[in-house]
Amino acid sequence: MERKSKSNLSELYLEENKEQIYENALAEIQSFELPLGTTLRSVYDDQPNAHQKFMEKLDACIRNHDREIEKMCNFHHQGFVDAITELLKVRADAEKLKVQVTDTNRRLQDAGKEVIAQTEEIIRCRVQQRNITTVVEKLQLCLPALEMYSKLKEQMSVKRYYSALKTMEQLENLYLPRVSQYRFCQIMIENLPKLREEIKEISMSDLKDFLESIRKHSDRIGETAMKQAQQQKTFSTALQKQNNVNYGRNMHLGRNRILESKNEITLKRTFEDEDEHEEEVLTAQDLVDFSPVYRCLHIYSVLGDGEIFENYYRKQRRKQARLVLQPQSSMHETVEGYRRYFSQIVGFFVVEDHILHVTQGLVTRTYTDELWNMALSKIIAVLRTHSSYCSDPDLVLELKNLIVVFADTLQGYGFPVNRLFDLLFEIRDQYNETLLKKWSVLFRDIFEADNYSPIPVANEEEYRIVISKFPFQDAELDKSFPKKLPMSQSVPQIYMQVKEFIYASLKFSESLHRSSTEIDDMLRKSTNLLLTRTLSSCLQNLIKKPHIGLTELVQIIINTTHLEQACKYLEDFISNITNISQLTVHTARLYGLSTFKDARHAAEGEIYTKLNQKIDEFIQIADYDWTMSESDGRASGYLMDLINFLRSTFQVFTHLPNNNNDHAAMSGKVAQTACMSACQHLSMSLMQMLLDSELKQISMGAIQQFNLDVIQCELFASSEPVPGFQGDTLQLAFIDLRQLLDLFMVWDWSTYLADYGQATSKYLRVNPSTALTLLEKVHRGMKDSSKKNNIFAQFRKNDRDKQKLIETVVKQLRSLVNGMSQHT
């Protein structure tokens, strides 16, 4: 029961709860506060029969509302009827009012049309005015930017690129930010980088044109700079000479007045030349337009690419430097080739110096010094190579002058040139070599053209002409004319050519920035080379020539004597040129004395050699019959011819013109030495003829004939063919032959063997080996003769006794020879 009662209570609770839910749902539906979907869902979600019950509740609610509406309508019905009645009364008045209002409206509309039109026009004008004001304001804001852009375009068109870059900078930083909202501004902003690149390309193109221009004009720039340096040097030299004249005026007044007048004329001409060229003086800036490089430098600096530009410029200029320093293969053939080469180099560095001083940082002193050092090494190598090909001293001298001007020009621009002057000392040696070769030809031509006879002088005028060329002085010389001077024509010519050589050497020494002492030393050294090598070689070759005879050789000896005496005048000549006294400690001396002494000795030796050769020629035609039984009773024909030749030759020696004691002594000494040499050579040749190994036997008849020839030689020696020999000095040349022949002619072997080795021996000059050799030949001849002759027995017995004696003497001679060899 209790459980059942609890169940009933639950059902009752549910029913009450359901009723409450339906009430709430109806309240919500009437209030429209919540969405119906939520309300309906709460009804239908409850139980399956809930829908029916909810619909019943809803119908009941609707019926209640209908009853209330009906009650309300019944309550207000009378008032509604009254209102309708009142409204019907007002209807007629409303119609009238409507007509009136319509008419009033029509009239008002007609009256307001013109006002509306004017109002609309005023509005439109006000809008236009506002728009115009806005446009003007915006244009005023945009105009500066547009004007600057227009200015930029104009600057670009007239190639004012640096100004254009400044304008771009103003546009970007000042004007374009104000109008950045406009489309044209964006277009401008996009175009500015393109314009910058265009400016860079154009400026770089202008720079390339500039580099090409200066490459073409470098030679002209250099030529102008070198010409100006040379004119300045000429002016300074003339001014210095003028000062020197003024300084020494009181010391040598008469002479200096002449020099002063000459120097004043020279200085005046120099000033006149300077005035003439003053208007024509051109600089590198006059010849080349440097504005492209300035513009390009400024442009790249503004764009922040200055370092790129500097590197490019220096790289291109280094390439141009290598091209400029590369010479033409034929440069050494003409001076114009060297001049063009130097002009290009000077022009290159003049441009670099100009760029250095007018720009900041494009090139630096370190860069130019490095470039110059590289160029200087190349220049020196090129000049060493090409100058070595020069064989013309005039071309070498012109090359030296060009190098000096080249060095002075670049030194004026601050480039060190000491190495160039050191190179000039190397070229000086080469110049001296070319001079020596040239003067060697001149000397040979002079010697070839000389007649090697004394100079004939018809009158005093001709005499003065000769002594003006050669310092010939002889106090004992007879002043009567005509006469002959002792030397030949080659002597004054050689002397003048030596002086010309000194002048030529001096030309190279000028402008080398060396002291007078150094120049004096250089002149003396080069002159010594000329005398000791070139002239000496020419004299030696001349002496060795086959067509030079004995007379010519004697004249050469006389010539060298006069040239030797003239050396002191050459030293004075050099001292006068350089103003350096010979008493100076470091002054070198000329070696001409030894040169001419050597030449004289060579000529004397050649005289002796030629005489000996002539003697050998006569000896070669000798034709002795070494088996003859007895002599012809007279000397051989070849020997008489030889003696006659020697006699006539020495007569020529003694008849040479000896205008003073020195010449006479010299000629006599040469003749005496030649005569003694000839006699000695003849004696030796005759001795060798007897001792010839191919000659196996000699008869006593041949000995007798040979004795007759030697007697003629002794007679020639005693006849004094050359004066000045004392006593029988010349005969002593044949003493060996005479004692040997006497020994065989007298057959005095006992005396020879007994007195051998004693100072008082009659046959002191007879050597045992010589006597043995000849005795053996005579012995063989006697044997051969005895075999051929059938004579009486007593004669054969005498021959046998003589042969025994010979055999005994031969044994004794052999013992002497062996004793001598053992002693040796």
JSON list of C-alpha atoms in Angstrom, two decimals, residues 491-664:
[
{"chain": "A", "resi": 491, "resn": "VAL", "atom": "CA", "xyz": [151.05, 63.71, -89.98]},
{"chain": "A", "resi": 492, "resn": "PRO", "atom": "CA", "xyz": [149.06, 67.00, -89.92]},
{"chain": "A", "resi": 493, "resn": "GLN", "atom": "CA", "xyz": [145.98, 65.13, -91.11]},
{"chain": "A", "resi": 494, "resn": "ILE", "atom": "CA", "xyz": [146.26, 62.58, -88.31]},
{"chain": "A", "resi": 495, "resn": "TYR", "atom": "CA", "xyz": [146.84, 65.36, -85.79]},
{"chain": "A", "resi": 496, "resn": "MET", "atom": "CA", "xyz": [143.75, 67.26, -86.99]},
{"chain": "A", "resi": 497, "resn": "GLN", "atom": "CA", "xyz": [141.66, 64.10, -86.89]},
{"chain": "A", "resi": 498, "resn": "VAL", "atom": "CA", "xyz": [142.77, 63.43, -83.30]},
{"chain": "A", "resi": 499, "resn": "LYS", "atom": "CA", "xyz": [141.59, 66.92, -82.38]},
{"chain": "A", "resi": 500, "resn": "GLU", "atom": "CA", "xyz": [138.32, 66.30, -84.22]},
{"chain": "A", "resi": 501, "resn": "PHE", "atom": "CA", "xyz": [137.95, 63.11, -82.23]},
{"chain": "A", "resi": 502, "resn": "ILE", "atom": "CA", "xyz": [138.44, 65.06, -78.99]},
{"chain": "A", "resi": 503, "resn": "TYR", "atom": "CA", "xyz": [135.77, 67.53, -80.12]},
{"chain": "A", "resi": 504, "resn": "ALA", "atom": "CA", "xyz": [133.44, 64.65, -80.95]},
{"chain": "A", "resi": 505, "resn": "SER", "atom": "CA", "xyz": [134.05, 63.08, -77.53]},
{"chain": "A", "resi": 506, "resn": "LEU", "atom": "CA", "xyz": [133.45, 66.44, -75.88]},
{"chain": "A", "resi": 507, "resn": "LYS", "atom": "CA", "xyz": [130.07, 66.74, -77.60]},
{"chain": "A", "resi": 508, "resn": "PHE", "atom": "CA", "xyz": [128.90, 63.62, -75.82]},
{"chain": "A", "resi": 509, "resn": "SER", "atom": "CA", "xyz": [130.29, 64.78, -72.47]},
{"chain": "A", "resi": 510, "resn": "GLU", "atom": "CA", "xyz": [128.29, 68.00, -72.58]},
{"chain": "A", "resi": 511, "resn": "SER", "atom": "CA", "xyz": [125.04, 68.24, -70.63]},
{"chain": "A", "resi": 512, "resn": "LEU", "atom": "CA", "xyz": [125.80, 65.16, -68.56]},
{"chain": "A", "resi": 513, "resn": "HIS", "atom": "CA", "xyz": [125.80, 67.19, -65.34]},
{"chain": "A", "resi": 514, "resn": "ARG", "atom": "CA", "xyz": [129.43, 66.26, -64.68]},
{"chain": "A", "resi": 515, "resn": "SER", "atom": "CA", "xyz": [132.27, 68.38, -63.35]},
{"chain": "A", "resi": 516, "resn": "SER", "atom": "CA", "xyz": [135.05, 69.72, -65.54]},
{"chain": "A", "resi": 517, "resn": "THR", "atom": "CA", "xyz": [137.47, 67.29, -63.91]},
{"chain": "A", "resi": 518, "resn": "GLU", "atom": "CA", "xyz": [135.30, 64.31, -64.82]},
{"chain": "A", "resi": 519, "resn": "ILE", "atom": "CA", "xyz": [134.90, 65.59, -68.39]},
{"chain": "A", "resi": 520, "resn": "ASP", "atom": "CA", "xyz": [138.67, 66.11, -68.64]},
{"chain": "A", "resi": 521, "resn": "ASP", "atom": "CA", "xyz": [139.23, 62.57, -67.42]},
{"chain": "A", "resi": 522, "resn": "MET", "atom": "CA", "xyz": [136.71, 61.18, -69.92]},
{"chain": "A", "resi": 523, "resn": "LEU", "atom": "CA", "xyz": [138.34, 63.07, -72.81]},
{"chain": "A", "resi": 524, "resn": "ARG", "atom": "CA", "xyz": [141.78, 61.84, -71.89]},
{"chain": "A", "resi": 525, "resn": "LYS", "atom": "CA", "xyz": [140.66, 58.25, -71.53]},
{"chain": "A", "resi": 526, "resn": "SER", "atom": "CA", "xyz": [138.86, 58.26, -74.88]},
{"chain": "A", "resi": 527, "resn": "THR", "atom": "CA", "xyz": [141.86, 59.93, -76.54]},
{"chain": "A", "resi": 528, "resn": "ASN", "atom": "CA", "xyz": [144.14, 57.33, -75.02]},
{"chain": "A", "resi": 529, "resn": "LEU", "atom": "CA", "xyz": [141.92, 54.63, -76.51]},
{"chain": "A", "resi": 530, "resn": "LEU", "atom": "CA", "xyz": [142.16, 56.34, -79.89]},
{"chain": "A", "resi": 531, "resn": "LEU", "atom": "CA", "xyz": [145.96, 56.50, -79.71]},
{"chain": "A", "resi": 532, "resn": "THR", "atom": "CA", "xyz": [146.74, 53.18, -78.08]},
{"chain": "A", "resi": 533, "resn": "ARG", "atom": "CA", "xyz": [144.17, 51.04, -79.84]},
{"chain": "A", "resi": 534, "resn": "THR", "atom": "CA", "xyz": [142.83, 52.57, -83.04]},
{"chain": "A", "resi": 535, "resn": "LEU", "atom": "CA", "xyz": [145.78, 54.58, -84.31]},
{"chain": "A", "resi": 536, "resn": "SER", "atom": "CA", "xyz": [148.22, 51.99, -83.05]},
{"chain": "A", "resi": 537, "resn": "SER", "atom": "CA", "xyz": [146.31, 49.22, -84.83]},
{"chain": "A", "resi": 538, "resn": "CYS", "atom": "CA", "xyz": [146.18, 51.25, -88.06]},
{"chain": "A", "resi": 539, "resn": "LEU", "atom": "CA", "xyz": [149.91, 51.90, -87.86]},
{"chain": "A", "resi": 540, "resn": "GLN", "atom": "CA", "xyz": [150.65, 48.25, -87.20]},
{"chain": "A", "resi": 541, "resn": "ASN", "atom": "CA", "xyz": [148.45, 47.18, -90.13]},
{"chain": "A", "resi": 542, "resn": "LEU", "atom": "CA", "xyz": [150.04, 49.82, -92.33]},
{"chain": "A", "resi": 543, "resn": "ILE", "atom": "CA", "xyz": [153.51, 48.63, -91.45]},
{"chain": "A", "resi": 544, "resn": "LYS", "atom": "CA", "xyz": [152.57, 45.02, -92.24]},
{"chain": "A", "resi": 545, "resn": "LYS", "atom": "CA", "xyz": [151.16, 45.80, -95.69]},
{"chain": "A", "resi": 546, "resn": "PRO", "atom": "CA", "xyz": [153.22, 44.21, -98.45]},
{"chain": "A", "resi": 547, "resn": "HIS", "atom": "CA", "xyz": [153.30, 47.29, -100.69]},
{"chain": "A", "resi": 548, "resn": "ILE", "atom": "CA", "xyz": [155.00, 49.38, -97.99]},
{"chain": "A", "resi": 549, "resn": "GLY", "atom": "CA", "xyz": [158.63, 49.47, -98.87]},
{"chain": "A", "resi": 550, "resn": "LEU", "atom": "CA", "xyz": [161.74, 50.31, -96.92]},
{"chain": "A", "resi": 551, "resn": "THR", "atom": "CA", "xyz": [161.58, 54.00, -97.85]},
{"chain": "A", "resi": 552, "resn": "GLU", "atom": "CA", "xyz": [157.98, 54.20, -96.71]},
{"chain": "A", "resi": 553, "resn": "LEU", "atom": "CA", "xyz": [158.86, 52.46, -93.47]},
{"chain": "A", "resi": 554, "resn": "VAL", "atom": "CA", "xyz": [161.59, 54.98, -92.76]},
{"chain": "A", "resi": 555, "resn": "GLN", "atom": "CA", "xyz": [159.15, 57.81, -93.44]},
{"chain": "A", "resi": 556, "resn": "ILE", "atom": "CA", "xyz": [156.65, 56.17, -91.08]},
{"chain": "A", "resi": 557, "resn": "ILE", "atom": "CA", "xyz": [159.31, 56.17, -88.38]},
{"chain": "A", "resi": 558, "resn": "ILE", "atom": "CA", "xyz": [159.88, 59.89, -88.94]},
{"chain": "A", "resi": 559, "resn": "ASN", "atom": "CA", "xyz": [156.14, 60.52, -88.90]},
{"chain": "A", "resi": 560, "resn": "THR", "atom": "CA", "xyz": [155.63, 58.69, -85.61]},
{"chain": "A", "resi": 561, "resn": "THR", "atom": "CA", "xyz": [158.43, 60.71, -84.08]},
{"chain": "A", "resi": 562, "resn": "HIS", "atom": "CA", "xyz": [156.66, 63.97, -84.93]},
{"chain": "A", "resi": 563, "resn": "LEU", "atom": "CA", "xyz": [153.32, 62.63, -83.74]},
{"chain": "A", "resi": 564, "resn": "GLU", "atom": "CA", "xyz": [154.95, 61.59, -80.49]},
{"chain": "A", "resi": 565, "resn": "GLN", "atom": "CA", "xyz": [156.31, 65.08, -80.01]},
{"chain": "A", "resi": 566, "resn": "ALA", "atom": "CA", "xyz": [152.85, 66.52, -80.68]},
{"chain": "A", "resi": 567, "resn": "CYS", "atom": "CA", "xyz": [151.24, 64.60, -77.80]},
{"chain": "A", "resi": 568, "resn": "LYS", "atom": "CA", "xyz": [152.06, 67.36, -75.33]},
{"chain": "A", "resi": 569, "resn": "TYR", "atom": "CA", "xyz": [150.14, 69.81, -77.54]},
{"chain": "A", "resi": 570, "resn": "LEU", "atom": "CA", "xyz": [147.15, 67.47, -77.48]},
{"chain": "A", "resi": 571, "resn": "GLU", "atom": "CA", "xyz": [147.29, 67.47, -73.69]},
{"chain": "A", "resi": 572, "resn": "ASP", "atom": "CA", "xyz": [147.37, 71.27, -73.71]},
{"chain": "A", "resi": 573, "resn": "PHE", "atom": "CA", "xyz": [144.45, 71.25, -76.15]},
{"chain": "A", "resi": 574, "resn": "ILE", "atom": "CA", "xyz": [142.35, 69.11, -73.78]},
{"chain": "A", "resi": 575, "resn": "SER", "atom": "CA", "xyz": [143.31, 71.26, -70.80]},
{"chain": "A", "resi": 576, "resn": "ASN", "atom": "CA", "xyz": [142.23, 74.42, -72.64]},
{"chain": "A", "resi": 577, "resn": "ILE", "atom": "CA", "xyz": [138.88, 72.86, -73.48]},
{"chain": "A", "resi": 578, "resn": "THR", "atom": "CA", "xyz": [138.12, 71.66, -69.96]},
{"chain": "A", "resi": 579, "resn": "ASN", "atom": "CA", "xyz": [139.95, 74.42, -68.03]},
{"chain": "A", "resi": 580, "resn": "ILE", "atom": "CA", "xyz": [141.68, 71.73, -65.95]},
{"chain": "A", "resi": 581, "resn": "SER", "atom": "CA", "xyz": [145.38, 72.15, -65.35]},
{"chain": "A", "resi": 582, "resn": "GLN", "atom": "CA", "xyz": [147.69, 69.28, -66.17]},
{"chain": "A", "resi": 583, "resn": "LEU", "atom": "CA", "xyz": [149.24, 69.73, -62.76]},
{"chain": "A", "resi": 584, "resn": "THR", "atom": "CA", "xyz": [146.05, 68.45, -61.12]},
{"chain": "A", "resi": 585, "resn": "VAL", "atom": "CA", "xyz": [146.68, 65.26, -59.15]},
{"chain": "A", "resi": 586, "resn": "HIS", "atom": "CA", "xyz": [143.95, 63.21, -60.81]},
{"chain": "A", "resi": 587, "resn": "THR", "atom": "CA", "xyz": [144.66, 64.36, -64.37]},
{"chain": "A", "resi": 588, "resn": "ALA", "atom": "CA", "xyz": [145.43, 61.39, -66.62]},
{"chain": "A", "resi": 589, "resn": "ARG", "atom": "CA", "xyz": [148.25, 61.49, -69.12]},
{"chain": "A", "resi": 590, "resn": "LEU", "atom": "CA", "xyz": [148.10, 60.60, -72.80]},
{"chain": "A", "resi": 591, "resn": "TYR", "atom": "CA", "xyz": [149.74, 57.34, -73.75]},
{"chain": "A", "resi": 592, "resn": "GLY", "atom": "CA", "xyz": [150.77, 58.51, -77.22]},
{"chain": "A", "resi": 593, "resn": "LEU", "atom": "CA", "xyz": [154.46, 58.26, -76.41]},
{"chain": "A", "resi": 594, "resn": "SER", "atom": "CA", "xyz": [154.32, 54.51, -75.94]},
{"chain": "A", "resi": 595, "resn": "THR", "atom": "CA", "xyz": [152.00, 54.13, -78.92]},
{"chain": "A", "resi": 596, "resn": "PHE", "atom": "CA", "xyz": [154.32, 55.86, -81.34]},
{"chain": "A", "resi": 597, "resn": "LYS", "atom": "CA", "xyz": [157.37, 54.22, -79.84]},
{"chain": "A", "resi": 598, "resn": "ASP", "atom": "CA", "xyz": [155.77, 50.84, -80.38]},
{"chain": "A", "resi": 599, "resn": "ALA", "atom": "CA", "xyz": [154.91, 51.83, -83.94]},
{"chain": "A", "resi": 600, "resn": "ARG", "atom": "CA", "xyz": [158.51, 52.92, -84.55]},
{"chain": "A", "resi": 601, "resn": "HIS", "atom": "CA", "xyz": [159.82, 49.69, -83.14]},
{"chain": "A", "resi": 602, "resn": "ALA", "atom": "CA", "xyz": [157.38, 47.77, -85.31]},
{"chain": "A", "resi": 603, "resn": "ALA", "atom": "CA", "xyz": [158.47, 49.77, -88.38]},
{"chain": "A", "resi": 604, "resn": "GLU", "atom": "CA", "xyz": [162.09, 49.20, -87.57]},
{"chain": "A", "resi": 605, "resn": "GLY", "atom": "CA", "xyz": [161.41, 45.52, -87.08]},
{"chain": "A", "resi": 606, "resn": "GLU", "atom": "CA", "xyz": [159.55, 45.45, -90.38]},
{"chain": "A", "resi": 607, "resn": "ILE", "atom": "CA", "xyz": [162.53, 47.11, -92.08]},
{"chain": "A", "resi": 608, "resn": "TYR", "atom": "CA", "xyz": [164.79, 44.42, -90.70]},
{"chain": "A", "resi": 609, "resn": "THR", "atom": "CA", "xyz": [162.27, 41.73, -91.64]},
{"chain": "A", "resi": 610, "resn": "LYS", "atom": "CA", "xyz": [161.88, 43.00, -95.20]},
{"chain": "A", "resi": 611, "resn": "LEU", "atom": "CA", "xyz": [165.67, 43.25, -95.63]},
{"chain": "A", "resi": 612, "resn": "ASN", "atom": "CA", "xyz": [166.05, 39.74, -94.32]},
{"chain": "A", "resi": 613, "resn": "GLN", "atom": "CA", "xyz": [163.29, 38.51, -96.61]},
{"chain": "A", "resi": 614, "resn": "LYS", "atom": "CA", "xyz": [165.03, 40.14, -99.57]},
{"chain": "A", "resi": 615, "resn": "ILE", "atom": "CA", "xyz": [168.29, 38.52, -98.54]},
{"chain": "A", "resi": 616, "resn": "ASP", "atom": "CA", "xyz": [166.49, 35.17, -98.31]},
{"chain": "A", "resi": 617, "resn": "GLU", "atom": "CA", "xyz": [165.17, 35.66, -101.84]},
{"chain": "A", "resi": 618, "resn": "PHE", "atom": "CA", "xyz": [168.73, 36.15, -103.13]},
{"chain": "A", "resi": 619, "resn": "ILE", "atom": "CA", "xyz": [170.00, 33.22, -101.11]},
{"chain": "A", "resi": 620, "resn": "GLN", "atom": "CA", "xyz": [167.31, 31.01, -102.59]},
{"chain": "A", "resi": 621, "resn": "ILE", "atom": "CA", "xyz": [168.61, 31.60, -106.10]},
{"chain": "A", "resi": 622, "resn": "ALA", "atom": "CA", "xyz": [172.16, 30.63, -105.08]},
{"chain": "A", "resi": 623, "resn": "ASP", "atom": "CA", "xyz": [173.36, 27.65, -107.17]},
{"chain": "A", "resi": 624, "resn": "TYR", "atom": "CA", "xyz": [176.63, 26.29, -105.84]},
{"chain": "A", "resi": 625, "resn": "ASP", "atom": "CA", "xyz": [178.35, 23.30, -107.38]},
{"chain": "A", "resi": 626, "resn": "TRP", "atom": "CA", "xyz": [179.41, 21.64, -104.15]},
{"chain": "A", "resi": 627, "resn": "THR", "atom": "CA", "xyz": [181.48, 19.04, -106.01]},
{"chain": "A", "resi": 628, "resn": "MET", "atom": "CA", "xyz": [183.58, 21.47, -108.07]},
{"chain": "A", "resi": 629, "resn": "SER", "atom": "CA", "xyz": [187.28, 20.72, -108.10]},
{"chain": "A", "resi": 630, "resn": "GLU", "atom": "CA", "xyz": [188.34, 24.36, -107.95]},
{"chain": "A", "resi": 631, "resn": "SER", "atom": "CA", "xyz": [186.70, 27.80, -107.69]},
{"chain": "A", "resi": 632, "resn": "ASP", "atom": "CA", "xyz": [185.72, 30.08, -110.58]},
{"chain": "A", "resi": 633, "resn": "GLY", "atom": "CA", "xyz": [188.12, 32.73, -109.37]},
{"chain": "A", "resi": 634, "resn": "ARG", "atom": "CA", "xyz": [185.36, 35.27, -108.82]},
{"chain": "A", "resi": 635, "resn": "ALA", "atom": "CA", "xyz": [182.40, 35.73, -106.47]},
{"chain": "A", "resi": 636, "resn": "SER", "atom": "CA", "xyz": [179.00, 34.25, -107.26]},
{"chain": "A", "resi": 637, "resn": "GLY", "atom": "CA", "xyz": [176.61, 36.38, -109.31]},
{"chain": "A", "resi": 638, "resn": "TYR", "atom": "CA", "xyz": [173.72, 36.13, -106.86]},
{"chain": "A", "resi": 639, "resn": "LEU", "atom": "CA", "xyz": [175.94, 37.45, -104.07]},
{"chain": "A", "resi": 640, "resn": "MET", "atom": "CA", "xyz": [177.14, 40.40, -106.10]},
{"chain": "A", "resi": 641, "resn": "ASP", "atom": "CA", "xyz": [173.52, 41.26, -106.91]},
{"chain": "A", "resi": 642, "resn": "LEU", "atom": "CA", "xyz": [172.64, 41.00, -103.24]},
{"chain": "A", "resi": 643, "resn": "ILE", "atom": "CA", "xyz": [175.50, 43.29, -102.22]},
{"chain": "A", "resi": 644, "resn": "ASN", "atom": "CA", "xyz": [174.54, 45.83, -104.87]},
{"chain": "A", "resi": 645, "resn": "PHE", "atom": "CA", "xyz": [170.93, 45.76, -103.57]},
{"chain": "A", "resi": 646, "resn": "LEU", "atom": "CA", "xyz": [172.08, 46.34, -100.00]},
{"chain": "A", "resi": 647, "resn": "ARG", "atom": "CA", "xyz": [174.39, 49.13, -101.06]},
{"chain": "A", "resi": 648, "resn": "SER", "atom": "CA", "xyz": [171.64, 50.95, -102.97]},
{"chain": "A", "resi": 649, "resn": "THR", "atom": "CA", "xyz": [169.17, 50.42, -100.12]},
{"chain": "A", "resi": 650, "resn": "PHE", "atom": "CA", "xyz": [171.46, 51.92, -97.51]},
{"chain": "A", "resi": 651, "resn": "GLN", "atom": "CA", "xyz": [172.25, 54.80, -99.82]},
{"chain": "A", "resi": 652, "resn": "VAL", "atom": "CA", "xyz": [168.50, 55.59, -99.79]},
{"chain": "A", "resi": 653, "resn": "PHE", "atom": "CA", "xyz": [168.63, 55.57, -95.99]},
{"chain": "A", "resi": 654, "resn": "THR", "atom": "CA", "xyz": [171.54, 57.96, -95.86]},
{"chain": "A", "resi": 655, "resn": "HIS", "atom": "CA", "xyz": [170.02, 60.31, -98.44]},
{"chain": "A", "resi": 656, "resn": "LEU", "atom": "CA", "xyz": [166.72, 60.81, -96.51]},
{"chain": "A", "resi": 657, "resn": "PRO", "atom": "CA", "xyz": [166.10, 64.51, -95.63]},
{"chain": "A", "resi": 658, "resn": "ASN", "atom": "CA", "xyz": [167.48, 65.14, -92.16]},
{"chain": "A", "resi": 659, "resn": "ASN", "atom": "CA", "xyz": [166.51, 68.67, -91.32]},
{"chain": "A", "resi": 660, "resn": "ASN", "atom": "CA", "xyz": [167.71, 68.51, -87.76]},
{"chain": "A", "resi": 661, "resn": "ASN", "atom": "CA", "xyz": [170.07, 66.56, -85.59]},
{"chain": "A", "resi": 662, "resn": "ASP", "atom": "CA", "xyz": [167.32, 64.39, -84.11]},
{"chain": "A", "resi": 663, "resn": "HIS", "atom": "CA", "xyz": [166.16, 63.19, -87.49]},
{"chain": "A", "resi": 664, "resn": "ALA", "atom": "CA", "xyz": [169.72, 62.59, -88.61]}
]
